[in-house]
Coordinates of C-alpha atoms and ligand atoms in Angstrom, one line a residue:
X1 CA -0.1 0.6 0.2
X2 CA 2.9 2.8 1.1
X3 CA 5.0 1.2 -2.3
X4 CA 2.3 1.8 -3.6
X5 CA 1.2 5.5 -2.7
X6 CA 4.9 6.5 -2.7
X7 CA 4.9 5.4 -6.6
X8 CA 1.9 7.5 -7.2
X9 CA 3.2 10.9 -6.0
X10 CA 6.4 9.9 -8.0
X11 CA 4.4 8.9 -11.7
X12 CA 2.4 12.5 -10.7
X13 CA 5.6 14.3 -10.2
X14 CA 6.6 13.6 -13.5
X15 CA 3.7 13.9 -15.4
X16 CA 3.3 17.5 -13.9
X17 CA 6.9 18.5 -14.5
X18 CA 6.2 16.6 -18.2
X19 CA 3.4 18.9 -18.4
X20 CA 5.4 22.7 -17.2
X21 CA 8.0 21.3 -19.9
X22 CA 5.5 21.2 -22.8
X23 CA 4.0 24.3 -21.9
X24 CA 7.0 26.0 -21.4
X25 CA 7.7 25.2 -24.6
X26 CA 4.4 25.1 -27.0
X27 CA 3.9 29.1 -25.5
X28 CA 7.2 30.9 -27.2
X29 CA 5.4 33.7 -26.5
X30 CA 5.6 34.1 -22.9
X31 CA 9.0 34.4 -23.5
X32 CA 11.2 36.9 -22.2
X33 CA 11.1 39.1 -26.2
X34 CA 15.1 40.7 -27.0
X35 CA 15.0 44.7 -27.7
X36 CA 16.0 45.5 -32.0
X37 CA 15.2 48.7 -33.1
X38 CA 14.4 48.3 -37.1
X39 CA 15.8 51.7 -38.1
X40 CA 19.3 50.0 -36.4
X41 CA 19.6 47.5 -38.5
X42 CA 21.2 47.9 -42.8
X43 CA 19.3 46.8 -45.6
X44 CA 20.5 47.7 -48.8
X45 CA 18.9 49.3 -50.4
X46 CA 17.2 51.6 -48.4
X47 CA 13.7 50.8 -47.2
X48 CA 11.2 53.9 -49.2
X49 CA 9.3 53.8 -45.6
X50 CA 10.7 51.7 -41.5
X51 CA 8.7 52.6 -38.9
X52 CA 10.6 51.0 -35.9
X53 CA 8.1 48.9 -33.6
X54 CA 11.4 47.7 -31.4
X55 CA 10.6 44.3 -30.1
X56 CA 11.7 40.9 -32.2
X57 CA 10.1 37.8 -33.0
X58 CA 12.8 35.0 -33.0
X59 CA 13.0 32.2 -36.3
X60 CA 13.0 28.4 -34.4
X61 CA 13.1 25.1 -35.5
X62 CA 8.7 24.8 -35.2
X63 CA 8.7 28.1 -37.5
X64 CA 7.6 27.9 -41.7
X65 CA 7.0 29.5 -44.4
X66 CA 3.5 29.4 -45.2
X67 CA 2.3 31.1 -48.6
X68 CA -1.4 32.0 -49.6
X69 CA -2.5 27.4 -51.6
X70 CA -2.8 28.2 -55.4
X71 CA 0.2 30.2 -57.0
X72 CA 3.1 28.0 -57.5
X73 CA 5.8 31.4 -57.9
X74 CA 5.0 33.1 -55.1
X75 CA 5.3 28.6 -53.4
X76 CA 8.8 29.3 -55.7
X77 CA 9.8 32.3 -53.8
X78 CA 9.2 30.5 -50.5
X79 CA 11.2 27.5 -51.1
X80 CA 14.3 29.5 -52.1
X81 CA 13.9 31.6 -48.8
X82 CA 13.7 27.8 -47.1
X83 CA 16.6 27.2 -49.1
X84 CA 17.9 30.0 -48.1
X85 CA 18.1 29.6 -44.7
X86 CA 18.1 26.4 -44.2
X87 CA 21.8 25.4 -44.4
X88 CA 23.6 28.1 -41.6
X89 CA 20.1 28.0 -38.8
X90 CA 19.2 24.7 -39.6
X91 CA 16.2 25.1 -38.5
X92 CA 14.0 23.4 -41.0
X93 CA 12.1 25.7 -42.7
X94 CA 9.6 24.6 -44.7
X95 CA 7.9 25.5 -47.7
X96 CA 3.7 25.0 -47.1
X97 CA 0.3 26.5 -49.2
X98 CA -2.9 28.0 -46.8
X99 CA -6.1 29.2 -46.9
X100 CA -5.8 32.2 -44.5
X101 CA -3.2 33.5 -42.0
X102 CA -1.1 31.0 -39.9
X103 CA -0.5 30.4 -36.5
X104 CA 1.8 32.7 -34.1
X105 CA 5.6 31.6 -35.0
X106 CA 5.9 31.5 -38.1
X107 CA 6.2 34.0 -42.0
X108 CA 3.8 34.1 -43.8
X109 CA 3.7 35.5 -47.6
X110 CA 0.5 36.6 -49.2
X111 CA -0.3 38.2 -53.4
X112 CA -3.6 38.9 -52.2
X113 CA -4.4 42.0 -50.8
X114 CA -2.2 43.2 -51.3
X115 CA -2.1 47.8 -51.5
X116 CA -2.5 48.9 -55.4
X117 CA 0.4 51.5 -54.7
X118 CA 2.4 49.0 -54.5
X119 CA 2.6 48.1 -57.7
X120 CA 4.8 45.2 -59.9
X121 CA 7.7 45.8 -57.6
X122 CA 6.9 46.4 -54.1
X123 CA 6.7 44.7 -51.3
X124 CA 4.6 45.8 -48.1
X125 CA 6.8 43.6 -44.5
X126 CA 5.6 43.5 -41.2
X127 CA 7.7 42.1 -38.9
X128 CA 6.2 40.7 -35.2
X129 CA 6.9 39.7 -32.0
X130 CA 4.7 36.8 -33.0
X131 CA 5.5 36.6 -37.0
X132 CA 6.0 38.0 -40.3
X133 CA 3.7 38.4 -42.6
X134 CA 4.8 39.6 -46.2
X135 CA 3.2 40.6 -48.4
X136 CA 2.8 41.8 -52.5
X137 CA 1.3 42.5 -56.2
X138 CA 3.0 39.6 -57.5
X139 CA 5.9 37.1 -56.7
X140 CA 9.1 39.1 -57.8
X141 CA 7.2 42.2 -54.6
X142 CA 7.4 39.1 -52.3
X143 CA 11.1 37.8 -53.5
X144 CA 12.1 41.7 -53.1
X145 CA 10.2 41.2 -49.6
X146 CA 12.5 38.1 -48.7
X147 CA 16.1 39.4 -49.7
X148 CA 14.5 42.7 -46.9
X149 CA 14.7 39.8 -45.0
X150 CA 17.5 37.4 -45.4
X151 CA 19.7 41.3 -44.8
X152 CA 17.3 41.9 -41.4
X153 CA 18.8 38.4 -40.3
X154 CA 22.0 38.2 -38.5
X155 CA 25.1 38.0 -41.7
X156 CA 25.9 34.0 -40.6
X157 CA 22.8 33.7 -41.9
X158 CA 23.2 34.2 -45.4
X159 CA 26.8 31.1 -44.9
X160 CA 26.2 27.4 -46.0
X161 CA 27.8 25.5 -43.0
X162 CA 25.4 25.0 -39.3
X163 CA 26.1 28.4 -36.8
X164 CA 24.5 28.5 -33.6
X165 CA 21.3 31.6 -33.5
X166 CA 18.9 32.6 -32.4
X167 CA 17.5 33.8 -35.6
X168 CA 16.3 37.5 -34.0
X169 CA 14.7 40.2 -36.6
X170 CA 13.9 43.8 -35.1
X171 CA 9.8 44.0 -35.8
X172 CA 8.6 46.9 -37.5
X173 CA 7.4 47.8 -40.7
X174 CA 8.4 48.3 -43.9
X175 CA 7.2 49.5 -47.4
X176 CA 8.8 49.6 -50.4
X177 CA 9.4 50.1 -54.5
X178 CA 11.9 50.0 -57.0
X179 CA 12.6 54.2 -57.9
X180 CA 13.0 52.1 -61.5
X181 CA 12.4 49.2 -63.8
X182 CA 15.0 48.2 -64.6
X183 CA 18.1 47.5 -62.2
X184 CA 21.0 46.0 -63.7
X185 CA 24.6 44.8 -64.1
X186 CA 26.3 43.1 -67.6
X187 CA 28.6 40.1 -67.9
X188 CA 31.2 40.2 -71.1
X189 CA 32.1 36.9 -71.3
X190 CA 33.4 37.7 -74.1
X191 CA 36.9 38.8 -74.0
X192 CA 37.3 36.5 -70.2
X193 CA 34.4 33.7 -70.7
X194 CA 33.0 33.0 -67.2
X195 CA 31.3 29.2 -66.1
X196 CA 27.5 28.5 -66.3
X197 CA 28.7 28.7 -62.3
X198 CA 30.0 31.6 -62.7
X199 CA 27.3 33.4 -63.7
X200 CA 24.8 31.8 -61.9
X201 CA 26.5 32.8 -58.6
X202 CA 26.6 36.5 -60.3
X203 CA 22.6 36.1 -60.2
X204 CA 22.7 34.6 -56.4
X205 CA 24.9 37.9 -55.5
X206 CA 23.0 40.9 -57.5
X207 CA 19.7 39.4 -56.3
X208 CA 20.1 40.1 -52.6
X209 CA 21.0 43.8 -54.2
X210 CA 16.8 43.2 -55.3
X211 CA 18.7 43.5 -59.1
X212 CA 16.1 42.6 -61.4
X213 CA 18.3 42.4 -65.6
X214 CA 22.0 40.1 -65.6
X215 CA 23.0 41.9 -69.6
X216 CA 25.6 39.4 -70.7
X217 CA 28.0 40.4 -72.7
X218 CA 27.9 37.5 -76.1
X219 CA 30.3 38.9 -78.7
X220 CA 33.7 40.3 -79.2
X221 CA 36.2 40.7 -81.1
X222 CA 37.7 37.9 -79.2
X223 CA 35.1 35.7 -78.7
X224 CA 31.8 34.1 -79.6
X225 CA 30.2 32.8 -77.0
X226 CA 26.7 31.0 -77.4
X227 CA 26.2 28.4 -79.5
X228 CA 24.0 29.0 -82.7
X229 CA 22.8 25.7 -84.3
X230 CA 22.6 27.5 -88.6
X231 CA 26.0 28.8 -87.4
X232 CA 28.2 26.3 -85.3
X233 CA 31.9 27.3 -86.6
X234 CA 31.3 30.8 -84.4
X235 CA 31.8 28.4 -80.9
X236 CA 33.6 25.9 -82.5
X237 CA 36.4 28.6 -84.3
X238 CA 35.1 31.7 -82.7
X239 CA 34.6 30.7 -79.6
X240 CA 37.8 28.9 -78.9
X241 CA 40.0 31.2 -77.6
X242 CA 40.3 34.5 -75.7
X243 CA 42.2 37.3 -74.2
X244 CA 44.8 36.4 -73.9
X245 CA 45.6 32.9 -75.8
X246 CA 43.9 31.1 -73.5
X247 CA 41.1 28.0 -74.0
X248 CA 38.1 31.2 -74.1
X249 CA 34.4 28.5 -73.8
X250 CA 31.1 28.5 -75.1
X251 CA 27.8 28.4 -73.8
X252 CA 25.5 25.7 -75.6
X253 CA 21.9 26.2 -76.2
X254 CA 21.2 23.8 -73.5
X255 CA 23.6 26.0 -70.9
X256 CA 22.0 29.2 -71.9
X257 CA 18.3 28.0 -70.7
X258 CA 19.4 27.2 -67.7
X259 CA 21.7 30.6 -67.2
X260 CA 17.4 31.6 -68.1
X261 CA 15.6 29.8 -66.0
X262 CA 18.2 29.7 -62.5
X263 CA 17.6 34.1 -64.0
X264 CA 14.3 33.9 -63.4
X265 CA 13.2 31.9 -60.6
X266 CA 15.4 34.4 -59.2
X267 CA 13.1 37.6 -61.2
X268 CA 15.4 38.2 -62.9
X269 CA 15.3 39.2 -66.8
X270 CA 19.0 37.9 -69.5
X271 CA 19.6 41.1 -71.7
X272 CA 21.3 38.9 -74.3
X273 CA 23.7 40.8 -76.8
X274 CA 24.9 40.4 -80.2
X275 CA 27.6 43.5 -81.2
X276 CA 27.8 44.9 -83.9
X277 CA 28.9 45.9 -85.9
X278 CA 32.0 46.7 -84.7
X279 CA 33.5 43.8 -82.0
X280 CA 32.8 41.4 -84.7
X281 CA 35.8 40.2 -85.4
X282 CA 35.9 36.2 -84.3
X283 CA 32.9 36.0 -86.2
X284 CA 34.6 37.0 -89.4
X285 CA 37.1 34.8 -88.1
X286 CA 34.6 31.9 -87.9
X287 CA 33.5 32.9 -91.4
X288 CA 34.9 34.2 -95.0
X289 CA 31.9 35.5 -96.2
X290 CA 31.3 38.2 -93.2
X291 CA 33.9 39.9 -94.3
X292 CA 33.7 42.3 -97.1
X293 CA 36.3 40.9 -98.2
X294 CA 35.9 37.3 -98.5
X295 CA 38.2 36.6 -96.2
X296 CA 38.1 35.3 -92.7
X297 CA 39.9 37.0 -90.3
X298 CA 43.2 35.0 -88.3
X299 CA 41.3 34.9 -83.4
X300 CA 42.2 38.3 -82.1
X301 CA 43.4 37.1 -78.5
X302 CA 45.2 41.8 -77.5
X303 CA 42.3 44.1 -75.6
X304 CA 42.4 46.7 -78.4
X305 CA 38.7 48.0 -79.7
X306 CA 37.5 49.5 -83.0
X307 CA 39.5 47.6 -85.2
X308 CA 36.8 44.9 -87.3
X309 CA 33.4 45.3 -89.0
X310 CA 30.4 43.3 -90.7
X311 CA 30.3 44.4 -94.7
X312 CA 27.4 45.7 -94.5
X313 CA 26.3 45.8 -97.9
X314 CA 26.0 42.8 -98.6
X315 CA 22.6 40.4 -98.4
X316 CA 24.3 37.7 -96.3
X317 CA 24.8 39.7 -93.3
X318 CA 21.3 39.6 -92.9
X319 CA 21.3 36.3 -92.8
X320 CA 22.9 35.6 -90.3
X321 CA 22.2 38.7 -88.7
X322 CA 18.3 37.2 -88.6
X323 CA 19.8 33.5 -87.7
X324 CA 21.2 34.5 -84.6
X325 CA 18.6 36.8 -83.5
X326 CA 16.2 34.1 -84.1
X327 CA 17.8 31.4 -82.5
X328 CA 18.7 33.7 -79.4
X329 CA 15.2 35.7 -78.6
X330 CA 13.3 32.1 -78.7
X331 CA 15.5 30.8 -76.1
X332 CA 15.3 34.7 -74.3
X333 CA 11.8 35.2 -71.7
X334 CA 12.6 38.4 -71.4
X335 CA 11.5 41.5 -73.4
X336 CA 15.3 42.6 -74.8
X337 CA 18.0 42.5 -77.9
X338 CA 21.1 44.1 -77.5
X339 CA 21.8 45.2 -80.4
X340 CA 25.7 46.9 -79.5
X341 CA 26.9 49.2 -81.6
X342 CA 29.3 50.8 -79.9
X343 CA 33.0 52.1 -81.5
X344 CA 33.0 51.2 -84.7
X345 CA 35.6 53.1 -86.0
X346 CA 36.1 51.3 -89.2
X347 CA 32.5 51.3 -90.6
X348 CA 31.9 55.0 -92.8
X349 CA 29.2 56.5 -90.7
X350 CA 26.8 56.3 -94.5
X351 CA 27.1 52.3 -93.6
X352 CA 25.8 52.9 -89.6
X353 CA 23.2 54.1 -90.1
X354 CA 21.2 52.3 -92.8
X355 CA 22.5 48.5 -90.6
X356 CA 21.2 50.1 -87.6
X357 CA 17.8 50.7 -89.0
X358 CA 18.0 47.2 -90.5
X359 CA 19.3 45.3 -87.2
X360 CA 16.7 47.7 -85.4
X361 CA 13.3 45.9 -88.1
X362 CA 15.1 42.4 -87.4
X363 CA 15.4 42.4 -83.5
X364 CA 11.1 44.1 -83.7
X365 CA 10.5 40.5 -85.9
X366 CA 10.9 38.3 -83.4
X367 CA 9.7 40.0 -80.9
X368 CA 11.9 41.5 -78.7
X369 CA 13.1 45.4 -78.1
X370 CA 16.8 46.9 -79.0
X371 CA 18.9 47.6 -76.9
X372 CA 21.9 49.3 -77.8
X373 CA 25.3 51.7 -77.0
X374 CA 24.5 55.3 -77.1
X375 CA 26.2 55.4 -80.8
X376 CA 22.9 53.5 -81.8
X377 CA 21.3 56.9 -82.1
X378 CA 23.7 58.0 -85.1
X379 CA 20.6 55.9 -86.5
X380 CA 16.4 56.0 -86.1
X381 CA 15.2 54.6 -83.7
X382 CA 12.1 52.5 -83.9
X383 CA 9.5 53.3 -80.7
X384 CA 11.2 50.2 -78.9
X385 CA 14.7 51.4 -78.6
X386 CA 16.6 51.8 -75.5
X387 CA 20.4 53.5 -75.6
X388 CA 22.6 52.7 -73.3
X389 CA 24.4 55.7 -72.0
X390 CA 27.8 54.3 -71.1
X391 CA 29.9 57.6 -72.4
X392 CA 28.9 60.2 -75.5
X393 CA 26.2 63.5 -73.7
X394 CA 25.1 64.1 -78.0
X395 CA 24.7 60.7 -78.6
X396 CA 22.7 60.4 -75.6
X397 CA 20.6 63.4 -76.2
X398 CA 20.4 62.0 -79.0
X399 CA 18.6 58.8 -78.5
X400 CA 16.2 61.1 -75.8
X401 CA 15.6 63.5 -78.7
X402 CA 14.0 61.0 -80.7
X403 CA 12.5 60.0 -78.1
X404 CA 14.0 56.8 -76.6
X405 CA 14.3 56.2 -73.3
X406 CA 17.7 55.9 -72.3
X407 CA 19.4 52.7 -69.8
X408 CA 22.0 54.9 -67.7
X409 CA 25.6 52.7 -67.6
X410 CA 28.0 56.0 -67.3
X411 CA 31.7 54.9 -67.0
X412 CA 32.9 57.7 -65.1
X413 CA 30.4 56.0 -62.1
X414 CA 29.7 52.5 -62.7
X415 CA 31.9 50.9 -65.0
X416 CA 32.7 48.3 -62.8
X417 CA 35.2 47.7 -64.6
X418 CA 37.0 50.8 -63.2
X419 CA 40.5 51.3 -61.0
X420 CA 39.2 51.8 -57.9
X421 CA 42.7 53.7 -57.5
X422 CA 46.2 53.9 -58.6
X423 CA 47.1 51.2 -56.8
X424 CA 44.2 48.7 -58.1
X425 CA 45.8 45.6 -59.9
X426 CA 43.2 44.7 -61.6
X427 CA 40.6 47.0 -64.3
X428 CA 41.3 50.2 -66.6
X429 CA 41.5 53.3 -66.4
X430 CA 40.1 55.3 -69.0
X431 CA 37.4 56.8 -67.8
X432 CA 38.3 57.5 -64.4
X433 CA 39.3 55.9 -60.9
X434 CA 36.0 55.1 -59.0
X435 CA 36.2 54.8 -55.7
X436 CA 33.3 53.3 -53.6
X437 CA 32.0 57.6 -52.0
X438 CA 32.1 58.0 -56.1
X439 CA 30.1 55.1 -57.7
X440 CA 27.8 56.0 -55.2
X441 CA 26.9 60.0 -55.3
X442 CA 25.7 60.6 -58.2
X443 CA 21.9 61.3 -59.8
X444 CA 20.8 59.9 -63.1
X445 CA 18.3 62.1 -62.9
X446 CA 20.5 64.9 -62.5
X447 CA 23.9 63.6 -64.8
X448 CA 23.0 64.5 -67.9
X449 CA 21.1 67.4 -68.7
X450 CA 18.4 67.2 -70.4
X451 CA 17.8 63.8 -69.1
X452 CA 15.1 63.7 -66.5
X453 CA 12.7 60.9 -65.2
X454 CA 10.6 60.0 -67.1
X455 CA 13.3 59.8 -70.1
X456 CA 15.4 57.0 -68.1
X457 CA 14.7 53.3 -68.6
X458 CA 17.3 52.4 -65.3
X459 CA 20.7 51.9 -64.0
X460 CA 22.9 49.6 -65.1
X461 CA 26.7 48.7 -64.8
X462 CA 28.8 46.7 -66.1
X463 CA 31.9 45.1 -66.0
X464 CA 34.1 44.5 -69.2
X465 CA 36.8 41.4 -67.9
X466 CA 39.5 42.3 -70.8
X467 CA 41.9 42.4 -66.7
X468 CA 39.1 40.1 -64.8
X469 CA 39.5 36.7 -65.5
X470 CA 37.9 35.1 -63.3
X471 CA 35.5 35.9 -60.4
X472 CA 37.6 36.2 -57.9
X473 CA 38.5 39.2 -59.0
X474 CA 35.5 40.2 -60.1
X475 CA 33.8 40.1 -57.2
X476 CA 36.7 42.0 -55.7
X477 CA 35.6 44.4 -59.0
X478 CA 31.9 44.6 -58.4
X479 CA 32.0 45.0 -54.6
X480 CA 32.0 46.9 -52.8
X481 CA 30.8 49.0 -55.1
X482 CA 28.0 47.1 -56.7
X483 CA 25.6 47.6 -53.6
X484 CA 25.6 50.9 -53.5
X485 CA 24.8 50.8 -57.5
X486 CA 21.6 49.2 -56.9
X487 CA 20.8 51.1 -54.0
X488 CA 20.8 54.9 -56.7
X489 CA 18.1 52.9 -58.7
X490 CA 15.7 51.2 -56.2
X491 CA 16.2 54.0 -53.3
X492 CA 13.8 57.4 -53.5
X493 CA 17.0 59.9 -54.7
X494 CA 16.1 62.5 -51.0
X495 CA 16.4 58.9 -49.0
X496 CA 20.0 58.8 -49.5
X497 CA 23.4 60.6 -49.0
X498 CA 26.9 58.8 -49.1
X499 CA 27.6 59.6 -45.2
X500 CA 24.8 57.9 -44.1
X501 CA 25.2 55.4 -46.9
X502 CA 29.0 54.0 -45.8
X503 CA 27.8 53.5 -42.3
X504 CA 25.0 50.3 -43.8
X505 CA 28.0 49.4 -46.3
X506 CA 30.2 48.5 -43.8
X507 CA 28.1 46.6 -42.3
X508 CA 27.7 44.0 -44.6
X509 CA 30.8 43.9 -44.2
X510 CA 29.9 40.2 -41.9
X511 CA 27.9 39.6 -45.1
X512 CA 30.0 39.6 -47.6
X513 CA 32.6 37.5 -45.7
X514 CA 29.6 35.1 -44.8
X515 CA 29.1 35.4 -48.7
X516 CA 33.1 34.2 -49.4
X517 CA 33.0 37.4 -51.0
X518 CA 37.3 38.7 -51.6
X519 CA 35.9 42.9 -51.3
X520 CA 37.7 46.2 -51.8
X521 CA 38.5 46.5 -48.4
X522 CA 38.2 51.4 -49.4
X523 CA 39.4 52.7 -46.9
X524 CA 36.5 55.2 -47.1
X525 CA 34.3 53.0 -45.4
X526 CA 33.5 52.3 -41.4
X527 CA 33.6 48.2 -41.8
X528 CA 33.0 46.5 -39.1
X529 CA 33.6 42.7 -38.6
X530 CA 31.0 41.2 -37.3
Ligands
LIG601 C1 33.4 50.6 -73.7 C2 33.9 49.8 -75.0 C3 34.5 47.6 -74.0 C4 35.7 48.0 -73.7 C5 35.6 48.4 -72.4 C6 36.0 48.8 -71.6 C7 31.7 49.7 -74.2 C8 30.3 50.8 -74.0 N1 32.2 49.8 -75.1 O1 33.1 50.1 -73.6 O2 34.4 47.3 -75.5 O3 35.3 46.8 -72.9 O4 34.8 49.8 -72.3 O5 36.0 49.6 -70.3

């Protein structure tokens, strides 16, 4: 009897302890919240508006990411976030469909009933102690909100090895949308070839800063980098080398489609460029008939510009261009086809103008809008043609006077192949030395007199690869200037000042480190180490 009572007491005790443990685990709301100020977080690009509520939300092993049932694209944004966070946090976040707002402790992504003023790419992010709600009109808007969430978490959340929590996010309300519809970078894969994996990594890095366009410079004097089934020697011969005489390379059509898809999943368009009528030696070396004298040129591995040209009055030239534009356009869902048009120094202007006019028609016939370097404004621009300003104010103004919108890429400010200063071991300096402050502290709407916000499609930072041979070198030139370009393209001008920005940028040092980026640690920036 006594024994029986003792036993009962023992079991009762166990039950009490068990219940107590259960209660404390299942009611995180009773846990003391850590006070955090969202205004002290360092989001780049700076959001349009932020309001602090001075507490925190904790992502835990109980958390998941819920999405309105029925939208596959929204679901893939949730899956993207889970895939980014699970390796470091080990929280096993799952993307789950739902028909209503989830319980406390979760992240909720919704594209129903968002504020219409947010437009196509904006988002509202509400972070409360109980959970995170991200709403947008489109999956793209959700994707940009997700980048903000990633930046609000500790930098080590960006690593792909297991890290210690806690995973706290400051509470508050963010309303955000971009200033420009086109926010991009250009990568020259012709002078030095970059692999599919390299391009994907660059896509991932620009996605973190809410950029939405990657322009690939796929052909130049030194190399043709995209398989064209109807003209196979372009890659077989024209893709076989690069600057300095290395092996070169090219993307098969399957690989190109893979890049396009990878970019698309990150709400980034690929803008293919076939540069013409100049910068065409790789094609001229591959097909004799494209030359006026009918003789193929030698492959070229130097870095001079402006010596090559298609034969602009031969029929075959336009048949060739039609095939190339058709094959590439068929694989490219984005709206643009870039026709280059720069530095055609050996094409007489009386040939250049009809050439650009004809090529615009070819591109339009394949359902794409033309983008071209500012020289193309010497021709008669079609309604849907866009001019990319890189050097010549007169050309660009001429384009605007013809009604074209401008993609802003001033070489003196955002050519990422320009050296930071005279000690930079990579890059060129023909346009300028561009320190981090100079790349940030300029304003697209006042940079070229007479070209205002209404004339500007967006901002793009090119990197040319005469001296850039691999990803380490590329990342050193791109970072830390790229986040500044992204901010110019996204944030309202009244929210931008170098003195304030440099502190936020400095706080991205640990994030760059977590991502394995070997960046240029400019002395102008107060870098944080953690
Ligand atoms: C120029 C030139 C490119 C060079 C680059 C180097 C344009 C549009 N065309 O920019 O061929 O690679 O400068 O900075």
